[in-house]
Coordinates of C-alpha atoms (C1' of nucleotides) in Angstrom, one line a residue:
Chain A
M1 CA 38.5 43.5 25.0
S2 CA 38.1 40.0 26.3
Q3 CA 38.1 37.4 23.6
T4 CA 36.3 34.7 25.5
V5 CA 33.5 36.9 26.8
D6 CA 33.2 38.6 23.5
R7 CA 32.6 35.2 21.8
A8 CA 30.1 34.2 24.5
L9 CA 28.1 37.4 24.2
S10 CA 28.1 37.1 20.4
I11 CA 26.0 34.0 20.9
L12 CA 23.1 35.9 22.2
P13 CA 22.1 38.0 19.1
L14 CA 22.7 34.9 17.1
L15 CA 20.2 32.9 19.1
A16 CA 17.8 35.9 19.0
E17 CA 17.3 35.0 15.3
G18 CA 15.9 31.6 16.4
P19 CA 17.0 28.4 18.0
A20 CA 20.3 26.9 16.8
D21 CA 22.2 23.7 17.5
L22 CA 25.8 23.4 18.6
G23 CA 27.3 23.0 15.2
R24 CA 25.5 26.1 13.9
V25 CA 26.7 28.2 16.8
A26 CA 30.3 27.0 16.4
D27 CA 30.2 27.8 12.7
R28 CA 28.8 31.3 13.2
L29 CA 31.4 32.0 15.9
G30 CA 34.2 30.5 13.9
V31 CA 35.4 28.3 16.7
H32 CA 35.6 24.6 17.4
K33 CA 32.5 22.9 18.5
S34 CA 33.9 22.0 21.9
T35 CA 34.7 25.7 22.5
A36 CA 31.1 26.7 21.6
L37 CA 29.8 24.0 23.9
R38 CA 31.6 25.3 26.9
L39 CA 30.5 28.9 26.2
L40 CA 26.9 27.7 25.8
R41 CA 27.2 25.8 29.0
T42 CA 28.3 28.8 30.9
L43 CA 25.5 30.9 29.4
H44 CA 23.1 28.1 30.3
E45 CA 24.2 28.1 34.0
H46 CA 23.3 31.7 34.2
G47 CA 20.0 31.1 32.6
L48 CA 20.7 33.3 29.6
V49 CA 20.2 30.4 27.2
Y50 CA 17.8 27.5 27.4
R51 CA 18.1 24.1 25.9
Q52 CA 14.9 22.9 24.4
S53 CA 13.9 19.3 24.1
D54 CA 15.4 18.8 20.7
Q55 CA 18.8 19.9 22.2
R56 CA 18.9 23.1 20.3
Y57 CA 19.6 26.3 22.2
R58 CA 17.5 29.4 22.4
L59 CA 17.5 32.5 24.6
G60 CA 16.6 31.9 28.2
A61 CA 14.0 33.2 30.6
R62 CA 16.5 34.9 32.9
L63 CA 17.2 37.3 30.1
I64 CA 13.6 38.4 30.3
A65 CA 13.7 38.9 34.0
L66 CA 16.9 40.9 33.8
A67 CA 15.5 43.1 31.2
Q68 CA 12.5 43.7 33.4
E69 CA 14.8 44.8 36.3
A70 CA 16.8 46.9 33.9
M71 CA 13.6 48.8 33.0
E72 CA 12.6 49.2 36.6
N73 CA 15.9 50.9 37.3
L74 CA 15.1 53.6 34.8
D75 CA 13.6 56.2 37.2
I76 CA 12.3 58.3 34.3
R77 CA 9.9 55.5 33.6
E78 CA 8.5 55.4 37.1
I79 CA 7.9 59.1 37.1
A80 CA 6.4 59.3 33.7
H81 CA 4.0 56.4 33.8
P82 CA 1.1 58.0 35.7
H83 CA 1.3 61.0 33.4
L84 CA 1.2 58.8 30.4
V85 CA -1.9 57.0 31.7
R86 CA -3.6 60.3 32.4
L87 CA -2.9 61.5 28.9
N88 CA -4.2 58.3 27.5
E89 CA -7.4 58.7 29.6
S90 CA -8.0 62.1 28.2
C91 CA -7.3 61.4 24.6
G92 CA -7.7 57.7 24.2
H93 CA -4.8 57.1 21.9
T94 CA -1.6 55.1 22.2
V95 CA 1.1 56.8 24.2
H96 CA 4.8 55.9 24.0
L97 CA 7.8 56.7 26.1
A98 CA 11.3 56.2 24.6
V99 CA 15.0 56.8 25.4
Y100 CA 18.2 57.0 23.4
E101 CA 21.1 54.8 24.3
E102 CA 24.2 54.0 22.3
S103 CA 22.9 54.7 18.8
E104 CA 19.5 53.1 19.5
V105 CA 16.2 54.5 20.4
L106 CA 13.8 52.2 22.2
Y107 CA 10.4 52.2 23.7
I108 CA 10.4 51.8 27.5
D109 CA 6.8 52.3 28.2
K110 CA 3.5 52.2 26.4
V111 CA -0.1 52.8 27.2
E112 CA -2.5 51.1 24.8
S113 CA -5.1 52.9 22.7
R114 CA -8.7 52.6 23.9
Y115 CA -9.8 52.4 20.3
P116 CA -10.3 49.0 18.8
V117 CA -7.8 49.8 16.0
R118 CA -4.4 49.6 17.5
M119 CA -0.9 50.1 16.2
Y120 CA 1.7 47.4 16.6
S121 CA 4.6 48.1 18.8
R122 CA 6.2 46.5 21.8
I123 CA 8.2 47.8 24.7
G124 CA 11.9 47.0 24.1
K125 CA 11.5 47.0 20.3
P126 CA 14.1 49.3 18.7
V127 CA 12.3 52.2 17.1
A128 CA 12.4 53.1 13.4
I129 CA 15.0 55.7 14.1
T130 CA 14.9 57.7 11.0
V131 CA 11.2 58.4 11.0
A132 CA 9.6 58.1 14.5
A133 CA 8.7 61.3 16.3
V134 CA 10.4 60.2 19.5
A135 CA 13.6 59.3 17.7
K136 CA 13.8 62.8 16.1
L137 CA 13.3 64.4 19.5
L138 CA 16.0 62.4 21.1
L139 CA 18.6 62.7 18.3
A140 CA 17.9 66.4 17.8
D141 CA 19.4 67.0 21.2
L142 CA 22.7 65.3 20.6
P143 CA 25.7 67.5 20.1
E144 CA 26.3 68.5 16.4
S145 CA 29.2 66.2 15.8
E146 CA 27.6 63.1 17.2
R147 CA 24.4 63.8 15.4
R148 CA 26.2 64.1 12.1
L149 CA 28.2 60.9 12.7
L150 CA 25.1 59.0 13.6
A151 CA 23.1 60.3 10.6
D152 CA 25.8 59.1 8.2
K153 CA 25.9 55.7 9.8
L154 CA 22.2 55.0 9.6
D155 CA 20.2 53.3 6.9
Y156 CA 17.2 55.1 5.5
P157 CA 14.6 52.5 4.6
M158 CA 11.6 53.9 2.6
Y159 CA 8.8 52.4 4.7
T160 CA 6.5 54.7 2.8
P161 CA 6.9 57.5 0.3
R162 CA 7.0 59.9 3.2
S163 CA 9.9 58.3 5.0
T164 CA 13.0 60.3 5.5
P165 CA 15.1 59.5 2.4
N166 CA 18.7 60.3 3.4
A167 CA 21.1 61.8 5.9
A168 CA 20.8 65.3 4.6
A169 CA 17.0 65.4 4.9
F170 CA 17.2 63.8 8.3
L171 CA 19.7 66.4 9.7
R172 CA 17.5 69.2 8.3
E173 CA 14.5 67.6 10.0
L174 CA 16.4 67.3 13.3
E175 CA 17.3 71.0 13.2
K176 CA 13.7 71.9 12.7
V177 CA 12.6 69.6 15.5
R178 CA 15.2 71.1 17.8
D179 CA 14.1 74.7 17.1
Q180 CA 10.4 74.1 17.4
G181 CA 10.6 71.8 20.5
W182 CA 8.2 69.1 19.2
A183 CA 8.1 66.5 16.4
T184 CA 5.7 64.6 14.2
D185 CA 5.7 61.5 12.2
L186 CA 3.0 61.8 9.6
G187 CA 2.8 58.5 7.8
G188 CA 6.5 58.1 7.6
H189 CA 6.6 54.6 9.1
E190 CA 3.1 53.2 8.5
E191 CA 1.1 54.8 5.7
S192 CA -1.9 55.3 7.9
I193 CA -0.4 56.2 11.3
N194 CA 0.5 59.7 12.6
C195 CA 2.3 60.7 15.8
V196 CA 2.9 63.9 17.7
G197 CA 5.7 64.0 20.3
A198 CA 7.5 66.2 22.8
P199 CA 10.8 66.0 24.7
I200 CA 11.3 65.4 28.4
R201 CA 14.2 67.3 29.8
G202 CA 16.4 66.8 32.9
G203 CA 17.4 69.5 35.3
D204 CA 20.2 70.6 33.0
G205 CA 17.9 71.1 30.1
K206 CA 19.2 68.0 28.2
V207 CA 16.6 65.7 26.7
V208 CA 16.5 62.5 28.7
A209 CA 13.4 60.9 27.1
A210 CA 10.7 61.6 24.6
M211 CA 7.0 60.8 24.5
S212 CA 4.4 60.6 21.7
V213 CA 0.8 60.1 20.9
S214 CA 0.0 57.9 17.9
A215 CA -3.2 57.2 16.1
P216 CA -4.3 55.7 12.8
N217 CA -6.0 58.2 10.5
V218 CA -9.1 56.0 10.3
V219 CA -9.7 57.3 13.9
V220 CA -8.5 60.9 13.7
T221 CA -6.9 62.9 10.8
A222 CA -3.4 64.3 11.1
D223 CA -4.8 67.7 11.7
E224 CA -7.1 66.5 14.5
L225 CA -4.1 64.8 16.1
L226 CA -2.1 68.0 15.9
T227 CA -4.7 69.7 18.1
L228 CA -3.4 67.5 20.9
L229 CA 0.0 69.1 20.7
P230 CA -0.5 71.5 23.5
L231 CA -1.7 68.7 25.8
V232 CA 1.2 66.5 24.8
R233 CA 3.7 69.3 25.5
R234 CA 2.1 70.1 28.8
T235 CA 2.3 66.4 29.8
A236 CA 6.0 66.3 28.8
D237 CA 6.8 69.4 30.7
A238 CA 5.0 68.1 33.8
I239 CA 7.2 65.0 33.6
S240 CA 10.3 67.1 33.1
G241 CA 9.5 69.1 36.1
E242 CA 9.0 66.2 38.3
Y243 CA 12.1 64.5 37.0
S244 CA 14.4 67.4 37.5
G245 CA 13.0 67.9 41.0
R246 CA 14.5 64.7 42.1
T247 CA 18.1 63.7 41.9
P248 CA 18.7 62.3 38.4
V249 CA 20.3 59.1 39.8
K250 CA 19.5 57.6 43.1
E251 CA 22.4 57.5 45.6
V252 CA 23.4 54.3 47.4
A253 CA 24.8 54.3 50.8
P254 CA 28.5 53.3 50.7
Chain B
M1 CA 32.6 26.1 33.0
S2 CA 34.4 29.1 31.6
Q3 CA 35.8 31.2 34.4
T4 CA 36.0 34.4 32.4
V5 CA 32.6 34.3 31.0
D6 CA 31.2 33.2 34.3
R7 CA 32.6 36.3 36.0
A8 CA 31.4 38.5 33.3
L9 CA 27.9 37.2 33.5
S10 CA 27.8 37.5 37.2
I11 CA 28.0 41.2 36.7
L12 CA 24.5 41.3 35.2
P13 CA 22.4 40.3 38.2
L14 CA 24.7 42.4 40.3
L15 CA 23.8 45.5 38.2
A16 CA 20.2 44.5 38.2
E17 CA 20.2 45.6 41.9
G18 CA 21.1 49.1 40.8
P19 CA 23.9 51.1 39.3
A20 CA 27.4 50.3 40.6
D21 CA 30.9 51.8 40.2
L22 CA 34.0 49.9 39.1
G23 CA 35.3 49.3 42.7
R24 CA 32.0 47.9 43.8
V25 CA 31.8 45.5 40.9
A26 CA 35.4 44.3 41.4
D27 CA 34.7 43.7 45.1
R28 CA 31.5 41.8 44.6
L29 CA 33.3 39.6 42.0
G30 CA 36.3 39.2 44.1
V31 CA 38.7 40.2 41.3
H32 CA 41.1 43.0 40.7
K33 CA 39.7 46.3 39.5
S34 CA 41.5 46.1 36.2
T35 CA 39.9 42.7 35.6
A36 CA 36.5 44.0 36.3
L37 CA 37.1 47.0 34.0
R38 CA 37.9 44.7 31.1
L39 CA 34.9 42.6 31.7
L40 CA 32.7 45.6 31.9
R41 CA 34.2 47.0 28.7
T42 CA 33.3 43.8 26.9
L43 CA 29.8 43.8 28.2
H44 CA 29.6 47.5 27.2
E45 CA 30.6 46.8 23.7
H46 CA 27.8 44.4 23.4
G47 CA 25.4 46.9 24.8
L48 CA 24.5 44.8 27.8
V49 CA 25.7 47.4 30.2
Y50 CA 25.6 51.2 29.9
R51 CA 27.8 53.7 31.5
Q52 CA 25.8 56.6 32.9
S53 CA 27.0 60.2 33.2
D54 CA 28.4 59.6 36.7
Q55 CA 30.6 56.8 35.3
R56 CA 28.6 54.1 37.1
Y57 CA 27.4 51.1 35.2
R58 CA 23.9 49.9 34.9
L59 CA 22.1 47.3 32.7
G60 CA 22.0 48.4 29.0
A61 CA 19.3 48.8 26.5
R62 CA 20.4 45.9 24.2
L63 CA 19.3 43.6 27.0
I64 CA 15.8 44.8 26.7
A65 CA 15.8 44.3 23.0
L66 CA 17.2 40.8 23.3
A67 CA 14.6 39.9 25.9
Q68 CA 12.0 41.2 23.4
E69 CA 13.3 38.9 20.7
A70 CA 13.5 36.0 23.1
M71 CA 9.8 36.3 23.8
E72 CA 8.9 36.6 20.1
N73 CA 10.7 33.3 19.5
L74 CA 8.3 31.6 21.8
D75 CA 5.8 30.4 19.3
I76 CA 3.2 29.5 22.0
R77 CA 2.9 33.2 22.7
E78 CA 2.1 34.0 19.1
I79 CA -0.5 31.4 18.9
A80 CA -2.1 32.1 22.2
H81 CA -2.3 35.9 22.0
P82 CA -5.4 36.3 19.8
H83 CA -7.2 33.8 22.0
L84 CA -6.3 35.7 25.1
V85 CA -7.5 38.9 23.6
R86 CA -10.8 37.3 22.7
L87 CA -11.2 36.0 26.2
N88 CA -10.5 39.4 27.6
E89 CA -13.1 40.9 25.3
S90 CA -15.8 38.5 26.5
C91 CA -15.1 38.7 30.3
G92 CA -13.2 42.0 30.7
H93 CA -10.7 40.8 33.2
T94 CA -6.9 40.6 33.2
V95 CA -5.6 37.5 31.3
H96 CA -2.1 36.1 31.8
L97 CA 0.0 33.6 30.0
A98 CA 3.0 31.9 31.7
V99 CA 5.6 29.3 31.1
Y100 CA 8.0 27.3 33.3
E101 CA 11.7 27.2 32.7
E102 CA 14.6 26.2 34.9
S103 CA 12.8 26.4 38.3
E104 CA 11.1 29.7 37.5
V105 CA 7.6 30.5 36.3
L106 CA 7.2 33.7 34.4
Y107 CA 4.5 35.7 32.6
I108 CA 5.1 36.0 28.9
D109 CA 1.9 37.7 27.9
K110 CA -0.8 39.8 29.5
V111 CA -4.0 41.4 28.4
E112 CA -5.0 44.2 30.7
S113 CA -8.4 44.3 32.5
R114 CA -10.9 46.7 31.0
Y115 CA -12.1 47.5 34.5
P116 CA -10.6 50.6 36.2
V117 CA -9.2 48.6 39.1
R118 CA -6.2 46.6 37.8
M119 CA -3.8 44.3 39.4
Y120 CA -0.1 44.9 39.3
S121 CA 2.0 42.5 37.3
R122 CA 4.4 42.8 34.4
I123 CA 5.5 40.6 31.6
G124 CA 8.9 39.1 32.5
K125 CA 8.4 39.4 36.2
P126 CA 8.9 36.0 38.0
V127 CA 5.6 34.7 39.3
A128 CA 4.9 34.1 43.0
I129 CA 5.5 30.4 42.4
T130 CA 4.0 28.9 45.5
V131 CA 0.6 30.5 45.1
A132 CA -0.2 31.6 41.6
A133 CA -2.7 29.5 39.7
V134 CA -0.5 29.4 36.6
A135 CA 2.5 28.2 38.7
K136 CA 0.5 25.4 40.2
L137 CA -0.6 24.2 36.7
L138 CA 2.9 24.2 35.3
L139 CA 4.5 22.5 38.3
A140 CA 1.8 20.0 38.7
D141 CA 2.8 18.5 35.4
L142 CA 6.5 18.0 36.3
P143 CA 7.6 14.4 36.9
E144 CA 7.2 13.3 40.5
S145 CA 10.9 13.5 41.5
E146 CA 11.5 16.9 40.0
R147 CA 8.4 18.3 41.6
R148 CA 9.4 17.0 45.0
L149 CA 12.9 18.4 44.6
L150 CA 11.7 21.8 43.6
A151 CA 9.1 22.0 46.3
D152 CA 11.8 21.4 48.9
K153 CA 14.0 24.1 47.5
L154 CA 11.3 26.8 47.5
D155 CA 10.5 29.4 50.1
Y156 CA 6.9 29.7 51.2
P157 CA 6.3 33.4 52.0
M158 CA 3.0 34.1 53.7
Y159 CA 1.8 36.9 51.4
T160 CA -1.6 36.4 53.1
P161 CA -3.1 33.9 55.6
R162 CA -4.3 31.9 52.6
S163 CA -0.8 31.5 51.0
T164 CA 0.5 28.0 50.7
P165 CA 2.4 27.5 54.0
N166 CA 5.0 24.7 53.2
A167 CA 6.2 22.1 50.8
A168 CA 3.8 19.4 52.0
A169 CA 0.7 21.5 51.5
F170 CA 2.1 22.7 48.1
L171 CA 2.6 19.1 46.9
R172 CA -0.9 18.2 48.0
E173 CA -2.2 21.2 46.1
L174 CA -0.3 20.2 43.0
E175 CA -1.8 16.7 43.1
K176 CA -5.2 18.2 43.3
V177 CA -4.6 20.5 40.4
R178 CA -3.2 17.7 38.3
D179 CA -6.2 15.6 38.9
Q180 CA -8.9 18.2 38.3
G181 CA -7.1 19.9 35.3
W182 CA -7.5 23.4 36.5
A183 CA -6.3 25.7 39.3
T184 CA -7.2 28.7 41.4
D185 CA -5.6 31.2 43.5
L186 CA -8.1 32.6 46.0
G187 CA -6.4 35.5 47.7
G188 CA -3.2 33.6 48.2
H189 CA -1.0 36.3 46.8
E190 CA -3.0 39.5 47.3
E191 CA -5.8 39.4 49.8
S192 CA -8.4 40.8 47.4
I193 CA -7.4 39.1 44.1
N194 CA -8.6 35.8 42.8
C195 CA -7.6 33.8 39.8
V196 CA -8.8 30.8 37.8
G197 CA -6.4 29.1 35.4
A198 CA -6.1 26.2 32.9
P199 CA -3.2 24.4 31.3
I200 CA -2.2 24.5 27.7
R201 CA -0.8 21.2 26.4
G202 CA 1.4 20.2 23.5
G203 CA 0.8 17.4 21.1
D204 CA 2.3 14.9 23.5
G205 CA -0.1 16.0 26.3
K206 CA 2.6 17.7 28.3
V207 CA 1.8 21.1 29.8
V208 CA 3.7 23.8 27.8
A209 CA 2.1 26.9 29.2
A210 CA -0.7 28.0 31.5
M211 CA -3.2 30.8 31.4
S212 CA -5.4 32.5 34.0
V213 CA -8.0 35.1 34.5
S214 CA -7.6 37.4 37.5
A215 CA -9.9 39.9 39.1
P216 CA -10.1 41.8 42.4
N217 CA -13.1 40.8 44.4
V218 CA -14.4 44.4 44.5
V219 CA -15.3 43.7 40.9
V220 CA -16.5 40.0 41.1
T221 CA -16.6 37.6 43.9
A222 CA -14.6 34.4 43.9
D223 CA -17.8 32.4 43.1
E224 CA -18.6 34.6 40.2
L225 CA -15.1 34.3 38.9
L226 CA -15.4 30.5 39.1
T227 CA -18.4 30.6 36.7
L228 CA -15.8 31.6 34.1
L229 CA -14.0 28.3 34.5
P230 CA -15.6 26.6 31.5
L231 CA -14.8 29.5 29.3
V232 CA -11.2 29.6 30.5
R233 CA -10.8 25.9 29.9
R234 CA -12.3 26.1 26.5
T235 CA -9.9 28.9 25.6
A236 CA -6.9 26.9 26.9
D237 CA -8.0 23.8 24.9
A238 CA -8.4 25.9 21.8
I239 CA -4.8 27.1 22.1
S240 CA -3.6 23.6 22.9
G241 CA -5.3 22.4 19.7
E242 CA -3.8 25.0 17.5
Y243 CA -0.4 24.6 19.1
S244 CA -0.2 20.8 18.7
G245 CA -1.5 21.2 15.1
R246 CA 1.7 23.0 14.2
T247 CA 5.2 21.6 14.6
P248 CA 6.2 22.4 18.2
V249 CA 9.4 24.0 17.1
K250 CA 10.0 25.7 13.8
E251 CA 12.5 24.0 11.6
V252 CA 15.2 26.0 9.9
A253 CA 16.5 25.0 6.5
P254 CA 20.0 23.6 6.8
Chain C
dA1 C1' 22.7 -4.3 13.1
dT2 C1' 25.2 -0.6 11.2
dG3 C1' 26.5 3.8 10.1
dA4 C1' 25.8 8.8 10.0
dG5 C1' 25.4 12.7 12.6
dC6 C1' 25.6 15.0 16.5
dA7 C1' 27.1 16.0 21.4
dT8 C1' 30.6 15.3 24.8
dT9 C1' 35.2 14.5 27.2
dG10 C1' 40.4 14.3 28.3
dC11 C1' 44.5 16.3 27.2
dA12 C1' 48.6 19.0 25.9
dA13 C1' 50.1 23.4 24.0
dG14 C1' 49.7 28.1 23.6
dC15 C1' 48.0 32.3 24.3
dA16 C1' 44.5 35.1 26.6
dT17 C1' 43.7 36.6 31.1
dT18 C1' 45.1 38.2 35.4
dG19 C1' 47.0 41.0 39.2
dC20 C1' 50.3 44.2 40.1
dA21 C1' 52.2 48.7 40.1
dA22 C1' 52.5 53.0 38.1
dC23 C1' 50.1 56.6 36.0
dA24 C1' 46.1 59.9 34.9
dC25 C1' 42.4 62.3 36.4
dT26 C1' 38.8 64.7 39.3
dC27 C1' 37.4 66.7 43.2
dC28 C1' 37.9 68.7 47.7
dA29 C1' 40.1 70.8 51.7
dG30 C1' 43.5 73.4 53.4
Chain D
dC1 C1' 46.9 77.5 44.4
dT2 C1' 48.4 73.1 46.1
dG3 C1' 48.3 68.7 48.0
dG4 C1' 46.1 64.4 48.8
dA5 C1' 42.4 61.1 48.5
dG6 C1' 39.7 58.5 45.7
dT7 C1' 38.8 56.7 41.4
dG8 C1' 39.5 55.0 36.7
dT9 C1' 43.1 53.5 33.3
dT10 C1' 47.2 51.3 31.1
dG11 C1' 51.6 48.3 30.2
dC12 C1' 53.7 44.2 31.4
dA13 C1' 55.2 39.5 32.8
dA14 C1' 53.7 35.1 34.6
dT15 C1' 50.4 31.6 35.0
dG16 C1' 46.6 29.2 34.4
dC17 C1' 42.5 29.2 31.6
dT18 C1' 41.1 28.5 27.1
dT19 C1' 41.4 26.1 22.9
dG20 C1' 41.4 22.6 19.1
dC21 C1' 42.2 18.0 18.4
dA22 C1' 41.1 13.3 18.4
dA23 C1' 38.7 9.8 20.5
dT24 C1' 34.3 8.3 22.7
dG25 C1' 29.2 8.2 23.6
dC26 C1' 24.9 8.7 22.2
dT27 C1' 20.6 8.7 19.2
dC28 C1' 18.3 7.9 15.3
dA29 C1' 17.1 6.2 10.7
dT30 C1' 18.3 3.1 7.2

DNA sequence: ATGAGCATTGCAAGCATTGCAACACTCCAG
DNA sequence: CTGGAGTGTTGCAATGCTTGCAATGCTCAT
């Protein structure tokens, strides 16, 4: 809607790919160098980009601090965290919490496995949306039309032979997940990693977040992991209960 | 430098305080509601702000993903991580990695303590700059003039009786740290928590990052923690060596 | 030294941005 | 059911911000 701001913001994902110099930024934006310079300057003043010693620009530290605050504003995270820790203490595996927002699913909390073999993932990293258990849970709750629209828009990379191959299969899987109230990912993302997940619901019954337990099958088999399902669901329900007890969004005095 | 972008970006820290509605944003910016609306729309399109069900705006998920990528671009982090893990495995305490950028010091990596009593901190959170061991290390390496300027600009909150009380004391402390090549924080931030830290240097000898080991004194006394100093310094030096071996910034083919 | 390559600045022209006013909508209170 | 307050949204004309150009600095390597 605003050309200038639009251009400026387009610089951020561009720099996320790696440091770039002025000419490169100007080219990618399709504007004159002097224009790019002024946009970069403004971003710099706000700390969103940083100029390294070789004069190239990269993303700045303020961005990291802002993201931090963004996460702390998500009250579901605050409420869920102790539950996740407790679950981790009783089963020892990696526990994730994820939310859906604007066609993306992303992890907003994680408790690390206590086993030496750990899976790679990081808070903030967008989730493999077509295969992850938490993604299925979150998308399964979308209204029919939106779900269909999104499923069509997605890519279906075959991380492994067990990955969801296409939109039709994905939609079927979502139906199943919706009916049974829990989800799995059995080697659909990484050959040797399995997950079991359950949804967290707000007061109105809508899914507001999803959690999962993940473990490589060198530690436990998929069947063994599935025995944790009742515990996972109980934890998710406990979080749901506590969450819907409170007001969904904090009110600020006028 | 660019008014429009400047206004748009000013919205982000504002929303970091918590969700706000259109009127509130317009007021804080000192612009007409319609103007604020269009700026927010643009931010929304880029995923930097999100509109929650009650129509209020808050920071968006893309911000978190961007911050994630920002951190992954910091090559010092990649290099240091395995060293930090190894240090954690041999001593069991919390290990931090921090960098200085534009008058702020912030944690960019952390390995959690294996003891049940843990200190609170989060990656991305700005560090208590006047007391933290890592902050002292990073600031101690700044050129005289910049150091003095920054020291004057800072606040000196008395978290505990042992906190650095004022600019003069801080500058003295920085001199000391610079000369001895390591730093401590003995209960200056949290009464019961102590830290020992060492600097990580680039090929030109300049400090590019700092690391520290932290432990509450219910686990180890300050004196016991200090016996780890040689190990901490050796780890920091190992990271420095590996870092200056590579090119400091990755080169991209033209 | 000299030139290439990049960043930076001043300036005039043009168009994107702005504030206004009118409209649409939701939610209460009467 | 109806009116009104509060909020978000849209079309429009004027102006002032943004833009690209061209000229100037600056740094580095030949």
